[in-house]
Amino acid sequence: MPDLLIELFSEEIPARMQAQACADLKKRVTDGLVEAGLTYASAAAFSTPRRLALSVEDLTAESRAVREERKGPKVGAPDKAVEGFARGAGVEVSALEVRDDKKGQVYFAVIERPGRTAEEIVAEVLEATIRNFPWPKSMRWGAGSLRWVRPLHSILCLLTDEEGARTVPLEVDGIAAGRETRGHRFMAPDAFSVNSFEDYEAKLKRAKVMLRAEERADMIWNEATNQAFALGLEVVEDRGLLAEVAGLVEWPVVLLGRIDNQFLDLPPEVLQTSMKEHQKFFSVRNPKTGRIERFVTVANIETADDGATILGGNQKVLSARLADAKFFWDNDLRVAREGMGPWLESLSEVTFHNKLGSQRDRIERIAALARELAPVTGADAIEAEEAARLAKADLSSEMVYEFPELQGLMGRYYAAEAGKSDAVAAAAQEHYQPLGPSDAVPTSPVSVTVALADKLDTLTGFWAIDEKPTGSKDPFALRRAALGVIRLVLENDLKLSLNEYFHSSFWWLLNEGRGNWFEEEPKVTELTSGDVEKQVFSVRAESLLTFFHDRLKVYLRDQGIRHDVIDACIAMPGNDDLALLVRRAKALQATLETDDGENLIQGFKRANNILTQAEEKDGVEYSFGADRKFAEEGAEVALFDALDAAQAEIDPAMAEQDFGTAMTAMAELRGPIDRFFTDVQVNAESTVVRRNRLNLLSRIRTICLSVADLTRLDG
Amino acid sequence: MTGKPRSFQQIILALQGYWAEQGCAMMQPYDMEVGAGTFHPATTLRALGPNPWAAAYVQPSRRPTDGRYGENPNRLQHYYQYQVIIKPSPPDLQELYLGSLRAIGIDAALHDIRFVEDDWESPTLGAWGLGWEVWCDGMEVSQFTYFQQVGGHDCRPVSGELTYGLERLAMYVLGVDHVMDMPFNDPDAPIALTYGDVFRQTEQEYARWNFDVADTDTLLQHFKDAEAECARILDQVDTDPKTDRHIVMAHPAYDQAIKASHLFNLLDARGVISVTERQAYIGRVRALSKACADAFLRTAAGGHSPA
């Protein structure tokens, strides 16, 4: 059985696209081969900056012949139908066979597909793969129409078996497949031919190309850490950078360089970011001081001077870059030490959103919100407000202008330099968090306060101007902001009614003249009293709260809480207090997982159904007045006792929001309710007895519904 | 060229010689203020349409916001770009490019030359392409782009464009740390001049004018005038009533687009364009570029053949 080797040789493929391209090449080719009736033992794909390669082992030499019979229309059916059938089956009408069927004579098509050679199939599949390759961005070049990530130069396509290697005949836009490839662009540029994958990989290595990205990455990492270790230093781990650098070289040569002394006092993050973003250097740290003292660069060539020229050039470029960074840092420190005034002022010229004003306007709102939130988060209100006012100051700094990814972190440095408290400085960095579902949630009260205020202002702002996320469109990351609020509240166990803050926020926005509040109600053209606003605010607040509930459902589903359980709890009052809502949902879920709980729900539903039907039929509401003196059966009396006992436990527990105790007490009703339904006929002959029993069911309903809206549970 | 280059101009001359040898038309700088070599109609307009094209030229370029009064080691408000454009892009364009580095004394066996992803986009030209920035020992020395669209039109065939930042490249080759210290002509010439001798004073003059003195009302009026004139030119019928010839005035109109673009840069340097307005201005210049591209395609150079 032959092995297949494919190489697509092109101009430099962006590093970030290589891994996915490998996966796509492997999948598209092997799927195509299998679909065409071939099988194979294993396949592996490889990439370097200039090539994608695929090796498939033990491919079947040809696909099997296939014979298929297809039943068609009856003899005598309209010609069109017969012709259509023949066309669909790919045979001539004259070739159709007539056979006897249960219901008479019927046309049959016999489709014979002869086996095809692997060559034919590979050529077809590879051409389709090249033409339809899912590059994130592709281009044309020269006068051709083929699209590839960068100009494609050659195609190597080889089948190798005991008899030797043969080229698969194939041509794509004038590029004929062959068995030749090239080595390193500078060290071994000549073409050479190969006759198997082993031969290919070995010859590439002789031609200074390491085919495997992992091998290049391992080599870089080992060499870098060894060189650093020899100096008593360590390389700062960065897997993303390692993968990227491994995708930029065919023959990695690791060079360790110095950072000029005058830059060593820059914050380590600044050195790291500058070196990584601009130069793709690894940072090398002194483990004793934590300072970044050296760098590692990876060249793509071995030179006669052992990389001295290359390293010298890189050091020079780095010095120029760091001179910029130092210039920014020194300028920024001057502003920071004087209290950051000019930055705060210039934020009024930075538009946050044209309908929501400048960053400065936003900061005012966040500060006001922070002050209101402080009692709930346990932060000092004055400190929280100050932190909110300073949290975005670094957006105007030169360093953040140059390196936007350092926002927050620089704010922390600068706030500290300005003599602010640790809590205020930390908030400048931490208030952006959590940035995603796996990012850490701040815990220090000031940071929590500003983080909440920032996110709540964003959400209420966009709700005020009526720009909510739709479908997959969420350009302002509002879903992430809502999830951030949810996690901040839950992970810090904060008791806070979201609605209150929605309304405060809406008021501030309205007072600043922002928001399109009255478009929904064109009749309201003038503000006559606060009631109108309250009404409009309530509509928006409700919509925003629903948005929160939707995010909460996703969040809790990942924690194994059923969506109907959440619905049952959202239907209860106080649903804008997320911590309360979640405690209720967790207690309910726990109750449902017990045998009693599960059966109680059935009992409740039965009681509720009987009651609802009776109420509909009788046109009255049985909501009051079950009287023990009309109880005739033992089970009936027992239920009275049980309900009294349960109520005595549930009411105080609910007052304390102790859902666990309340639900346990509720679950204990399961026995008495079951017995009641077994022993007692609700529709008694006596109207008085019947009415009393229905009123008793109503007590079950009232007690159960006081805990959660059980009618919303599935099953 | 024999030996390493010794001056800025020698590097320019070496590039000229090299690309002339490769068969490019040696064009001269465009006689207008532009932000980059790409704005030269020899690139922007000639990249459009089916006709083959090969040209190379130095283009003095102006970026008012980059002015630093001649003090920054490598930031200038006026600098030179070397621009090469070949349509259709030849299959060995990368090799040709590496040959040009050899011609200015960069030995590929001693340096680390790399093609690092960098997609090019010019919002004011409505143009984009894919390619790389070329690194030499970690420094960006050129931009290498395969044009995909210009003025909103697909490029068929595709042009290959090379842009060299001449000062930076020369500083590296010559081993100079501050641009103003770079020998402009041969350091042993009877009257040896540095880059600073030639340009320090003008950098100061323009920095002052760009940042503080340029009259913004006038600039704004000029912007509006250029915009209006561009539209007016393009509104004319394709057939000249006087000569009865098919004369679409794509180039005169494009001159106005270039003007508007530079005026926008000046306004930007004066700090009178807010973040939100920025996008609107860029959109206005792009609209002009697109209209000029449309017009160029109705000219002979743009592939229009008389019906």
PDB file of C-alpha atoms in Angstrom, chain A residues 184 186-188 208 251-255 297-314, chain B residues 106-114 136-137 172:
ATOM      1  CA  HIS A 184      16.387  27.082   3.581  1.00  0.00           C
ATOM      2  CA  PHE A 186      19.566  31.462   2.325  1.00  0.00           C
ATOM      3  CA  MET A 187      21.524  28.458   3.557  1.00  0.00           C
ATOM      4  CA  ALA A 188      20.366  25.828   1.044  1.00  0.00           C
ATOM      5  CA  LYS A 208      18.595  23.491   7.121  1.00  0.00           C
ATOM      6  CA  TRP A 251      16.082  26.807  11.215  1.00  0.00           C
ATOM      7  CA  PRO A 252      16.021  28.392  14.668  1.00  0.00           C
ATOM      8  CA  VAL A 253      19.200  29.920  16.017  1.00  0.00           C
ATOM      9  CA  VAL A 254      18.818  31.202  19.563  1.00  0.00           C
ATOM     10  CA  LEU A 255      20.745  34.324  20.536  1.00  0.00           C
ATOM     11  CA  THR A 297      15.901  36.521  19.994  1.00  0.00           C
ATOM     12  CA  VAL A 298      15.556  33.695  17.519  1.00  0.00           C
ATOM     13  CA  ALA A 299      17.264  34.099  14.166  1.00  0.00           C
ATOM     14  CA  ASN A 300      16.603  31.990  11.101  1.00  0.00           C
ATOM     15  CA  ILE A 301      20.174  31.547   9.977  1.00  0.00           C
ATOM     16  CA  GLU A 302      23.629  30.346  11.023  1.00  0.00           C
ATOM     17  CA  THR A 303      26.246  32.900  10.143  1.00  0.00           C
ATOM     18  CA  ALA A 304      30.017  32.914   9.896  1.00  0.00           C
ATOM     19  CA  ASP A 305      30.224  35.318  12.856  1.00  0.00           C
ATOM     20  CA  ASP A 306      27.943  33.152  15.009  1.00  0.00           C
ATOM     21  CA  GLY A 307      25.177  35.673  14.923  1.00  0.00           C
ATOM     22  CA  ALA A 308      27.257  38.610  16.203  1.00  0.00           C
ATOM     23  CA  THR A 309      26.032  40.985  13.483  1.00  0.00           C
ATOM     24  CA  ILE A 310      22.448  39.840  13.939  1.00  0.00           C
ATOM     25  CA  LEU A 311      22.571  40.234  17.711  1.00  0.00           C
ATOM     26  CA  GLY A 312      24.225  43.640  17.405  1.00  0.00           C
ATOM     27  CA  GLY A 313      21.482  44.803  15.041  1.00  0.00           C
ATOM     28  CA  ASN A 314      18.753  43.494  17.287  1.00  0.00           C
TER      29      ASN A 314
ATOM     30  CA  ILE B 106      23.297  43.866   2.978  1.00  0.00           C
ATOM     31  CA  ASP B 107      24.843  40.380   2.876  1.00  0.00           C
ATOM     32  CA  ALA B 108      22.066  37.850   3.367  1.00  0.00           C
ATOM     33  CA  ALA B 109      24.571  35.300   4.671  1.00  0.00           C
ATOM     34  CA  LEU B 110      25.491  37.537   7.582  1.00  0.00           C
ATOM     35  CA  HIS B 111      22.144  39.089   8.447  1.00  0.00           C
ATOM     36  CA  ASP B 112      18.799  37.672   9.506  1.00  0.00           C
ATOM     37  CA  ILE B 113      16.280  38.650   6.852  1.00  0.00           C
ATOM     38  CA  ARG B 114      12.696  37.769   7.517  1.00  0.00           C
ATOM     39  CA  CYS B 136      16.733  42.762   8.841  1.00  0.00           C
ATOM     40  CA  ASP B 137      18.188  41.790  12.232  1.00  0.00           C
ATOM     41  CA  TYR B 172      21.292  50.764   9.483  1.00  0.00           C
TER      42      TYR B 172
END
